[in-house]
Short mmCIF file of N, CA and C in Angstrom, two decimals:
data_model
loop_
_atom_site.label_atom_id
_atom_site.label_comp_id
_atom_site.label_asym_id
_atom_site.label_seq_id
_atom_site.Cartn_x
_atom_site.Cartn_y
_atom_site.Cartn_z
N HIS H 1 -227.14 31.24 -100.54
CA HIS H 1 -228.37 31.53 -101.25
C HIS H 1 -229.51 31.86 -100.30
N ALA H 2 -229.59 31.14 -99.19
CA ALA H 2 -230.77 31.25 -98.33
C ALA H 2 -230.95 32.66 -97.79
N TRP H 3 -229.88 33.28 -97.30
CA TRP H 3 -230.05 34.62 -96.71
C TRP H 3 -230.42 35.64 -97.76
N LEU H 4 -229.85 35.53 -98.96
CA LEU H 4 -230.22 36.42 -100.04
C LEU H 4 -231.69 36.22 -100.40
N ALA H 5 -232.11 34.97 -100.48
CA ALA H 5 -233.50 34.67 -100.82
C ALA H 5 -234.45 35.20 -99.76
N VAL H 6 -234.11 35.04 -98.50
CA VAL H 6 -234.96 35.55 -97.41
C VAL H 6 -235.03 37.07 -97.48
N ALA H 7 -233.89 37.70 -97.76
CA ALA H 7 -233.88 39.17 -97.90
C ALA H 7 -234.77 39.60 -99.06
N TYR H 8 -234.69 38.90 -100.18
CA TYR H 8 -235.58 39.19 -101.30
C TYR H 8 -237.04 39.04 -100.87
N ALA H 9 -237.36 37.95 -100.18
CA ALA H 9 -238.74 37.70 -99.76
C ALA H 9 -239.23 38.81 -98.83
N HIS H 10 -238.39 39.21 -97.88
CA HIS H 10 -238.80 40.26 -96.94
C HIS H 10 -238.97 41.60 -97.62
N SER H 11 -238.29 41.81 -98.75
CA SER H 11 -238.44 43.08 -99.46
C SER H 11 -239.51 43.00 -100.54
N GLY H 12 -240.23 41.88 -100.58
CA GLY H 12 -241.34 41.74 -101.52
C GLY H 12 -240.93 41.28 -102.90
N LYS H 13 -239.68 40.92 -103.09
CA LYS H 13 -239.18 40.46 -104.40
C LYS H 13 -239.30 38.94 -104.48
N LEU H 14 -240.54 38.47 -104.45
CA LEU H 14 -240.79 37.02 -104.42
C LEU H 14 -240.36 36.34 -105.72
N ASP H 15 -240.41 37.07 -106.83
CA ASP H 15 -239.98 36.49 -108.10
C ASP H 15 -238.49 36.12 -108.07
N LEU H 16 -237.70 36.85 -107.27
CA LEU H 16 -236.29 36.53 -107.11
C LEU H 16 -236.06 35.53 -105.98
N ALA H 17 -236.89 35.62 -104.95
CA ALA H 17 -236.72 34.76 -103.77
C ALA H 17 -237.09 33.31 -104.04
N LEU H 18 -238.22 33.08 -104.69
CA LEU H 18 -238.73 31.71 -104.84
C LEU H 18 -237.74 30.76 -105.52
N PRO H 19 -237.14 31.13 -106.66
CA PRO H 19 -236.19 30.17 -107.28
C PRO H 19 -234.99 29.86 -106.38
N LEU H 20 -234.49 30.86 -105.67
CA LEU H 20 -233.37 30.62 -104.76
C LEU H 20 -233.77 29.72 -103.60
N LEU H 21 -234.93 29.96 -103.04
CA LEU H 21 -235.41 29.14 -101.93
C LEU H 21 -235.65 27.71 -102.38
N GLU H 22 -236.21 27.54 -103.56
CA GLU H 22 -236.45 26.19 -104.09
C GLU H 22 -235.13 25.45 -104.29
N LYS H 23 -234.14 26.15 -104.86
CA LYS H 23 -232.84 25.52 -105.11
C LYS H 23 -232.15 25.19 -103.79
N THR H 24 -232.23 26.08 -102.81
CA THR H 24 -231.61 25.84 -101.51
C THR H 24 -232.23 24.62 -100.85
N LEU H 25 -233.55 24.52 -100.86
CA LEU H 25 -234.21 23.36 -100.26
C LEU H 25 -233.81 22.08 -100.97
N GLU H 26 -233.78 22.12 -102.30
CA GLU H 26 -233.39 20.94 -103.07
C GLU H 26 -231.98 20.49 -102.70
N LYS H 27 -231.04 21.42 -102.64
CA LYS H 27 -229.65 21.07 -102.34
C LYS H 27 -229.49 20.61 -100.89
N ARG H 28 -230.15 21.28 -99.96
CA ARG H 28 -230.02 20.87 -98.55
C ARG H 28 -230.63 19.49 -98.33
N THR H 29 -231.74 19.21 -98.99
CA THR H 29 -232.37 17.89 -98.86
C THR H 29 -231.42 16.82 -99.39
N ALA H 30 -230.80 17.08 -100.54
CA ALA H 30 -229.88 16.10 -101.13
C ALA H 30 -228.62 15.91 -100.28
N MET H 31 -228.10 17.01 -99.74
CA MET H 31 -226.83 16.93 -99.00
C MET H 31 -227.01 16.51 -97.54
N LEU H 32 -228.06 17.02 -96.90
CA LEU H 32 -228.21 16.83 -95.45
C LEU H 32 -229.32 15.86 -95.08
N GLY H 33 -230.24 15.62 -96.00
CA GLY H 33 -231.39 14.76 -95.71
C GLY H 33 -232.59 15.58 -95.29
N PRO H 34 -233.77 14.98 -95.34
CA PRO H 34 -235.01 15.72 -95.09
C PRO H 34 -235.24 16.11 -93.63
N LYS H 35 -234.52 15.48 -92.69
CA LYS H 35 -234.77 15.74 -91.27
C LYS H 35 -233.75 16.68 -90.63
N HIS H 36 -232.76 17.09 -91.38
CA HIS H 36 -231.74 17.98 -90.82
C HIS H 36 -232.35 19.35 -90.52
N PRO H 37 -231.98 19.96 -89.40
CA PRO H 37 -232.55 21.28 -89.06
C PRO H 37 -232.39 22.33 -90.16
N ASP H 38 -231.24 22.36 -90.85
CA ASP H 38 -231.07 23.34 -91.92
C ASP H 38 -232.04 23.09 -93.07
N THR H 39 -232.30 21.82 -93.38
CA THR H 39 -233.28 21.48 -94.41
C THR H 39 -234.67 21.94 -93.97
N LEU H 40 -234.99 21.71 -92.71
CA LEU H 40 -236.30 22.13 -92.19
C LEU H 40 -236.45 23.65 -92.23
N PHE H 41 -235.38 24.37 -91.90
CA PHE H 41 -235.45 25.83 -91.96
C PHE H 41 -235.69 26.29 -93.40
N SER H 42 -235.02 25.64 -94.36
CA SER H 42 -235.22 25.98 -95.77
C SER H 42 -236.65 25.67 -96.21
N LYS H 43 -237.17 24.56 -95.74
CA LYS H 43 -238.55 24.18 -96.08
C LYS H 43 -239.52 25.24 -95.55
N ASN H 44 -239.29 25.69 -94.31
CA ASN H 44 -240.14 26.71 -93.73
C ASN H 44 -240.03 28.03 -94.49
N ASN H 45 -238.80 28.42 -94.84
CA ASN H 45 -238.61 29.67 -95.59
C ASN H 45 -239.34 29.64 -96.93
N LEU H 46 -239.25 28.51 -97.63
CA LEU H 46 -239.93 28.38 -98.91
C LEU H 46 -241.44 28.41 -98.72
N ALA H 47 -241.93 27.70 -97.72
CA ALA H 47 -243.38 27.68 -97.46
C ALA H 47 -243.88 29.09 -97.14
N MET H 48 -243.13 29.84 -96.34
CA MET H 48 -243.54 31.21 -96.00
C MET H 48 -243.56 32.10 -97.25
N ALA H 49 -242.59 31.90 -98.14
CA ALA H 49 -242.56 32.68 -99.38
C ALA H 49 -243.75 32.32 -100.28
N TYR H 50 -244.06 31.03 -100.37
CA TYR H 50 -245.24 30.62 -101.13
C TYR H 50 -246.50 31.24 -100.53
N LEU H 51 -246.58 31.26 -99.21
CA LEU H 51 -247.72 31.88 -98.53
C LEU H 51 -247.83 33.35 -98.91
N ALA H 52 -246.70 34.06 -98.85
CA ALA H 52 -246.68 35.48 -99.19
C ALA H 52 -247.07 35.72 -100.65
N ALA H 53 -246.74 34.76 -101.51
CA ALA H 53 -247.05 34.87 -102.93
C ALA H 53 -248.49 34.43 -103.25
N GLY H 54 -249.21 33.97 -102.22
CA GLY H 54 -250.58 33.51 -102.44
C GLY H 54 -250.65 32.12 -103.06
N GLU H 55 -249.55 31.40 -103.04
CA GLU H 55 -249.51 30.03 -103.59
C GLU H 55 -249.77 29.04 -102.45
N PHE H 56 -251.00 29.05 -101.97
CA PHE H 56 -251.37 28.29 -100.78
C PHE H 56 -251.28 26.78 -100.99
N ASP H 57 -251.58 26.32 -102.21
CA ASP H 57 -251.51 24.88 -102.49
C ASP H 57 -250.07 24.37 -102.51
N ARG H 58 -249.12 25.26 -102.74
CA ARG H 58 -247.71 24.87 -102.68
C ARG H 58 -247.18 25.01 -101.26
N ALA H 59 -247.69 25.98 -100.53
CA ALA H 59 -247.23 26.21 -99.16
C ALA H 59 -247.72 25.11 -98.21
N THR H 60 -248.96 24.72 -98.35
CA THR H 60 -249.59 23.79 -97.40
C THR H 60 -248.82 22.49 -97.21
N PRO H 61 -248.46 21.75 -98.28
CA PRO H 61 -247.75 20.49 -98.04
C PRO H 61 -246.37 20.69 -97.40
N LEU H 62 -245.71 21.81 -97.72
CA LEU H 62 -244.42 22.08 -97.09
C LEU H 62 -244.60 22.31 -95.59
N PHE H 63 -245.59 23.10 -95.23
CA PHE H 63 -245.86 23.33 -93.81
C PHE H 63 -246.21 22.01 -93.11
N GLU H 64 -247.03 21.19 -93.77
CA GLU H 64 -247.45 19.93 -93.15
C GLU H 64 -246.26 19.01 -92.90
N THR H 65 -245.40 18.85 -93.89
CA THR H 65 -244.24 17.97 -93.68
C THR H 65 -243.25 18.60 -92.71
N MET H 66 -243.14 19.91 -92.76
CA MET H 66 -242.28 20.61 -91.81
C MET H 66 -242.72 20.30 -90.38
N LEU H 67 -244.02 20.38 -90.13
CA LEU H 67 -244.54 20.12 -88.79
C LEU H 67 -244.38 18.65 -88.41
N GLU H 68 -244.66 17.77 -89.34
CA GLU H 68 -244.57 16.32 -89.06
C GLU H 68 -243.15 15.93 -88.68
N ILE H 69 -242.19 16.36 -89.46
CA ILE H 69 -240.80 16.00 -89.20
C ILE H 69 -240.21 16.87 -88.09
N GLY H 70 -240.50 18.15 -88.15
CA GLY H 70 -239.89 19.11 -87.25
C GLY H 70 -240.26 18.96 -85.79
N LYS H 71 -241.48 18.50 -85.52
CA LYS H 71 -241.89 18.35 -84.12
C LYS H 71 -241.00 17.35 -83.38
N THR H 72 -240.57 16.30 -84.08
CA THR H 72 -239.69 15.33 -83.43
C THR H 72 -238.22 15.76 -83.52
N THR H 73 -237.85 16.42 -84.61
CA THR H 73 -236.45 16.82 -84.80
C THR H 73 -236.10 18.06 -83.97
N LEU H 74 -236.94 19.08 -84.05
CA LEU H 74 -236.66 20.35 -83.37
C LEU H 74 -237.39 20.48 -82.04
N GLY H 75 -238.49 19.76 -81.90
CA GLY H 75 -239.32 19.86 -80.70
C GLY H 75 -240.58 20.66 -81.00
N PRO H 76 -241.68 20.33 -80.33
CA PRO H 76 -242.98 20.94 -80.65
C PRO H 76 -243.08 22.43 -80.32
N ASN H 77 -242.17 22.94 -79.51
CA ASN H 77 -242.25 24.36 -79.13
C ASN H 77 -241.12 25.20 -79.73
N HIS H 78 -240.40 24.65 -80.68
CA HIS H 78 -239.33 25.40 -81.34
C HIS H 78 -239.96 26.57 -82.11
N PRO H 79 -239.33 27.73 -82.10
CA PRO H 79 -239.90 28.90 -82.79
C PRO H 79 -240.22 28.66 -84.26
N VAL H 80 -239.39 27.88 -84.96
CA VAL H 80 -239.67 27.63 -86.38
C VAL H 80 -240.89 26.73 -86.53
N ILE H 81 -241.07 25.79 -85.62
CA ILE H 81 -242.26 24.93 -85.65
C ILE H 81 -243.51 25.77 -85.41
N LEU H 82 -243.45 26.67 -84.46
CA LEU H 82 -244.60 27.52 -84.18
C LEU H 82 -244.90 28.44 -85.35
N LYS H 83 -243.87 28.94 -86.00
CA LYS H 83 -244.06 29.78 -87.19
C LYS H 83 -244.70 28.97 -88.30
N SER H 84 -244.26 27.72 -88.49
CA SER H 84 -244.86 26.86 -89.50
C SER H 84 -246.32 26.55 -89.19
N MET H 85 -246.61 26.36 -87.91
CA MET H 85 -247.99 26.09 -87.51
C MET H 85 -248.87 27.29 -87.86
N ARG H 86 -248.37 28.50 -87.57
CA ARG H 86 -249.13 29.71 -87.92
C ARG H 86 -249.27 29.84 -89.43
N GLY H 87 -248.19 29.54 -90.15
CA GLY H 87 -248.25 29.61 -91.61
C GLY H 87 -249.26 28.64 -92.19
N LEU H 88 -249.27 27.42 -91.67
CA LEU H 88 -250.24 26.43 -92.14
C LEU H 88 -251.66 26.88 -91.85
N SER H 89 -251.89 27.42 -90.67
CA SER H 89 -253.25 27.88 -90.34
C SER H 89 -253.67 29.01 -91.27
N LEU H 90 -252.77 29.90 -91.64
CA LEU H 90 -253.09 30.98 -92.57
C LEU H 90 -253.40 30.43 -93.96
N ALA H 91 -252.60 29.46 -94.42
CA ALA H 91 -252.84 28.86 -95.73
C ALA H 91 -254.19 28.14 -95.75
N GLN H 92 -254.49 27.43 -94.68
CA GLN H 92 -255.78 26.72 -94.62
C GLN H 92 -256.95 27.71 -94.56
N THR H 93 -256.77 28.80 -93.84
CA THR H 93 -257.81 29.82 -93.78
C THR H 93 -258.04 30.41 -95.17
N ALA H 94 -256.96 30.71 -95.87
CA ALA H 94 -257.06 31.32 -97.19
C ALA H 94 -257.74 30.41 -98.20
N THR H 95 -257.65 29.09 -97.98
CA THR H 95 -258.28 28.15 -98.91
C THR H 95 -259.62 27.64 -98.38
N GLY H 96 -260.14 28.30 -97.35
CA GLY H 96 -261.46 27.97 -96.83
C GLY H 96 -261.52 26.72 -95.97
N LYS H 97 -260.39 26.27 -95.48
CA LYS H 97 -260.34 25.06 -94.65
C LYS H 97 -260.26 25.44 -93.18
N LEU H 98 -261.23 26.21 -92.73
CA LEU H 98 -261.23 26.70 -91.35
C LEU H 98 -261.35 25.59 -90.33
N ASP H 99 -262.00 24.49 -90.71
CA ASP H 99 -262.11 23.35 -89.79
C ASP H 99 -260.73 22.78 -89.45
N LEU H 100 -259.78 22.88 -90.38
CA LEU H 100 -258.42 22.42 -90.12
C LEU H 100 -257.58 23.51 -89.45
N ALA H 101 -257.88 24.76 -89.77
CA ALA H 101 -257.10 25.88 -89.25
C ALA H 101 -257.41 26.19 -87.79
N LEU H 102 -258.66 26.08 -87.38
CA LEU H 102 -259.05 26.48 -86.01
C LEU H 102 -258.25 25.76 -84.92
N PRO H 103 -258.08 24.44 -85.00
CA PRO H 103 -257.28 23.79 -83.94
C PRO H 103 -255.84 24.31 -83.87
N LEU H 104 -255.29 24.69 -85.02
CA LEU H 104 -253.93 25.23 -85.03
C LEU H 104 -253.88 26.61 -84.37
N TYR H 105 -254.87 27.44 -84.66
CA TYR H 105 -254.96 28.75 -84.00
C TYR H 105 -255.11 28.57 -82.49
N GLU H 106 -255.92 27.61 -82.09
CA GLU H 106 -256.13 27.36 -80.66
C GLU H 106 -254.83 26.89 -79.99
N GLN H 107 -254.11 25.98 -80.65
CA GLN H 107 -252.82 25.51 -80.11
C GLN H 107 -251.82 26.66 -80.02
N ASP H 108 -251.81 27.51 -81.03
CA ASP H 108 -250.88 28.63 -81.04
C ASP H 108 -251.15 29.56 -79.86
N LEU H 109 -252.42 29.82 -79.58
CA LEU H 109 -252.76 30.66 -78.43
C LEU H 109 -252.33 29.98 -77.13
N GLU H 110 -252.60 28.70 -76.99
CA GLU H 110 -252.20 27.97 -75.77
C GLU H 110 -250.68 28.05 -75.55
N LYS H 111 -249.93 27.86 -76.61
CA LYS H 111 -248.46 27.90 -76.50
C LYS H 111 -247.98 29.31 -76.16
N ALA H 112 -248.62 30.31 -76.72
CA ALA H 112 -248.24 31.70 -76.41
C ALA H 112 -248.53 32.02 -74.95
N GLU H 113 -249.68 31.55 -74.45
CA GLU H 113 -250.02 31.80 -73.04
C GLU H 113 -249.00 31.15 -72.11
N LEU H 114 -248.56 29.94 -72.46
CA LEU H 114 -247.56 29.26 -71.64
C LEU H 114 -246.20 29.95 -71.70
N LYS H 115 -245.84 30.40 -72.87
CA LYS H 115 -244.51 31.00 -73.05
C LYS H 115 -244.45 32.44 -72.54
N PHE H 116 -245.47 33.25 -72.86
CA PHE H 116 -245.41 34.69 -72.59
C PHE H 116 -246.31 35.15 -71.45
N GLY H 117 -247.31 34.35 -71.10
CA GLY H 117 -248.31 34.78 -70.13
C GLY H 117 -249.55 35.30 -70.84
N SER H 118 -250.64 35.41 -70.12
CA SER H 118 -251.92 35.73 -70.75
C SER H 118 -252.09 37.20 -71.14
N ASP H 119 -251.25 38.09 -70.62
CA ASP H 119 -251.41 39.51 -70.94
C ASP H 119 -250.32 40.06 -71.86
N HIS H 120 -249.43 39.22 -72.32
CA HIS H 120 -248.34 39.68 -73.20
C HIS H 120 -248.91 40.08 -74.57
N PRO H 121 -248.37 41.12 -75.19
CA PRO H 121 -248.87 41.54 -76.50
C PRO H 121 -248.88 40.43 -77.56
N LYS H 122 -247.89 39.53 -77.54
CA LYS H 122 -247.89 38.43 -78.51
C LYS H 122 -249.05 37.48 -78.25
N THR H 123 -249.36 37.23 -77.00
CA THR H 123 -250.50 36.38 -76.65
C THR H 123 -251.79 37.06 -77.07
N LEU H 124 -251.89 38.35 -76.80
CA LEU H 124 -253.10 39.10 -77.16
C LEU H 124 -253.30 39.15 -78.67
N SER H 125 -252.21 39.22 -79.41
CA SER H 125 -252.30 39.18 -80.87
C SER H 125 -252.87 37.84 -81.34
N ARG H 126 -252.41 36.77 -80.71
CA ARG H 126 -252.93 35.45 -81.08
C ARG H 126 -254.38 35.27 -80.66
N MET H 127 -254.77 35.88 -79.55
CA MET H 127 -256.18 35.86 -79.14
C MET H 127 -257.05 36.54 -80.20
N HIS H 128 -256.57 37.69 -80.66
CA HIS H 128 -257.30 38.46 -81.68
C HIS H 128 -257.43 37.65 -82.97
N ILE H 129 -256.33 37.00 -83.37
CA ILE H 129 -256.35 36.20 -84.59
C ILE H 129 -257.31 35.01 -84.46
N LEU H 130 -257.31 34.37 -83.30
CA LEU H 130 -258.25 33.26 -83.09
C LEU H 130 -259.69 33.77 -83.12
N ALA H 131 -259.94 34.92 -82.52
CA ALA H 131 -261.30 35.49 -82.56
C ALA H 131 -261.71 35.78 -84.01
N LEU H 132 -260.78 36.30 -84.81
CA LEU H 132 -261.08 36.54 -86.23
C LEU H 132 -261.40 35.23 -86.95
N ALA H 133 -260.65 34.18 -86.63
CA ALA H 133 -260.89 32.88 -87.27
C ALA H 133 -262.25 32.31 -86.86
N TYR H 134 -262.58 32.43 -85.58
CA TYR H 134 -263.90 31.99 -85.13
C TYR H 134 -264.99 32.76 -85.88
N HIS H 135 -264.79 34.06 -86.00
CA HIS H 135 -265.78 34.90 -86.72
C HIS H 135 -265.91 34.44 -88.17
N ALA H 136 -264.77 34.21 -88.84
CA ALA H 136 -264.79 33.76 -90.24
C ALA H 136 -265.48 32.41 -90.38
N ALA H 137 -265.37 31.57 -89.35
CA ALA H 137 -266.00 30.24 -89.38
C ALA H 137 -267.47 30.30 -88.98
N GLY H 138 -267.97 31.50 -88.63
CA GLY H 138 -269.36 31.64 -88.23
C GLY H 138 -269.62 31.22 -86.80
N LYS H 139 -268.57 31.10 -86.00
CA LYS H 139 -268.70 30.69 -84.60
C LYS H 139 -268.72 31.94 -83.71
N LEU H 140 -269.80 32.70 -83.85
CA LEU H 140 -269.90 33.98 -83.14
C LEU H 140 -269.97 33.80 -81.63
N GLY H 141 -270.51 32.67 -81.18
CA GLY H 141 -270.57 32.40 -79.74
C GLY H 141 -269.18 32.26 -79.12
N LEU H 142 -268.20 31.90 -79.92
CA LEU H 142 -266.82 31.83 -79.46
C LEU H 142 -266.07 33.13 -79.78
N ALA H 143 -266.39 33.72 -80.93
CA ALA H 143 -265.67 34.92 -81.38
C ALA H 143 -265.93 36.13 -80.48
N ILE H 144 -267.19 36.40 -80.18
CA ILE H 144 -267.53 37.63 -79.44
C ILE H 144 -266.90 37.67 -78.05
N PRO H 145 -267.02 36.62 -77.23
CA PRO H 145 -266.37 36.69 -75.92
C PRO H 145 -264.85 36.83 -76.00
N LEU H 146 -264.26 36.20 -77.02
CA LEU H 146 -262.81 36.29 -77.17
C LEU H 146 -262.41 37.69 -77.62
N PHE H 147 -263.19 38.28 -78.52
CA PHE H 147 -262.95 39.68 -78.90
C PHE H 147 -263.06 40.59 -77.68
N GLU H 148 -264.08 40.37 -76.85
CA GLU H 148 -264.27 41.20 -75.65
C GLU H 148 -263.11 41.04 -74.67
N GLN H 149 -262.69 39.80 -74.47
CA GLN H 149 -261.58 39.53 -73.56
C GLN H 149 -260.29 40.17 -74.08
N THR H 150 -260.05 40.05 -75.37
CA THR H 150 -258.85 40.63 -75.97
C THR H 150 -258.86 42.14 -75.82
N LEU H 151 -259.99 42.76 -76.08
CA LEU H 151 -260.12 44.21 -75.96
C LEU H 151 -259.84 44.65 -74.52
N ALA H 152 -260.44 43.99 -73.56
CA ALA H 152 -260.24 44.36 -72.16
C ALA H 152 -258.78 44.24 -71.76
N LYS H 153 -258.14 43.16 -72.17
CA LYS H 153 -256.72 42.96 -71.81
C LYS H 153 -255.83 43.97 -72.52
N ARG H 154 -256.14 44.26 -73.78
CA ARG H 154 -255.33 45.24 -74.50
C ARG H 154 -255.48 46.64 -73.89
N LYS H 155 -256.69 47.00 -73.47
CA LYS H 155 -256.88 48.31 -72.83
C LYS H 155 -256.02 48.40 -71.58
N THR H 156 -256.03 47.33 -70.78
CA THR H 156 -255.27 47.32 -69.53
C THR H 156 -253.77 47.29 -69.78
N THR H 157 -253.35 46.46 -70.71
CA THR H 157 -251.93 46.25 -70.95
C THR H 157 -251.31 47.33 -71.83
N LEU H 158 -252.00 47.70 -72.90
CA LEU H 158 -251.42 48.59 -73.90
C LEU H 158 -251.97 50.02 -73.84
N GLY H 159 -253.13 50.17 -73.25
CA GLY H 159 -253.77 51.49 -73.21
C GLY H 159 -254.86 51.61 -74.25
N SER H 160 -255.76 52.54 -74.03
CA SER H 160 -256.95 52.70 -74.88
C SER H 160 -256.64 53.19 -76.29
N ASN H 161 -255.52 53.87 -76.46
CA ASN H 161 -255.22 54.46 -77.76
C ASN H 161 -254.18 53.70 -78.57
N HIS H 162 -253.72 52.57 -78.06
CA HIS H 162 -252.72 51.78 -78.78
C HIS H 162 -253.36 51.22 -80.06
N PRO H 163 -252.59 51.17 -81.16
CA PRO H 163 -253.16 50.64 -82.42
C PRO H 163 -253.76 49.24 -82.29
N ASP H 164 -253.13 48.36 -81.50
CA ASP H 164 -253.68 47.02 -81.33
C ASP H 164 -255.00 47.04 -80.56
N THR H 165 -255.11 47.94 -79.60
CA THR H 165 -256.37 48.09 -78.86
C THR H 165 -257.46 48.56 -79.81
N LEU H 166 -257.12 49.48 -80.68
CA LEU H 166 -258.09 49.98 -81.65
C LEU H 166 -258.52 48.91 -82.63
N LYS H 167 -257.59 48.00 -82.99
CA LYS H 167 -257.96 46.85 -83.84
C LYS H 167 -259.01 46.00 -83.13
N SER H 168 -258.82 45.80 -81.85
CA SER H 168 -259.78 45.00 -81.09
C SER H 168 -261.13 45.71 -81.01
N MET H 169 -261.10 47.01 -80.87
CA MET H 169 -262.35 47.77 -80.81
C MET H 169 -263.11 47.69 -82.12
N ASP H 170 -262.36 47.68 -83.21
CA ASP H 170 -262.95 47.62 -84.55
C ASP H 170 -263.82 46.39 -84.70
#
């Protein structure tokens, strides 16, 4: 069920994906327990689908429990944990809880810098997202320098005409 549900979700068929994801999580929790990696992956998939569907109040608790359990089960730097952290920050941003989202965006940038280096496109994307979050929170003193730094790095790394560089210029 899970792969079909994920395929539905990726193709925008959330009405078909959500019931399958919910059933998969329910069955995996019953069979494997709440801390099993497969259960955690199902929890993350369902939370991401809720996020895509704009059901932030349903996504948030799944992301929170995923992070609480998953950090000890999978490790704090596991790709699924990092994806859940980003998902939770997006859900919190969408519901106006920027005070809770900002530390997650900051952690995500720190982890990207450690994993990829400070000039990698994935790191620069996270810098841009953090600058956007600072801007949304009204923290222009933090947003503007980060936007400037991201733009300079993207020009050097990606070139002046790259779409991501143009996003930074915008």
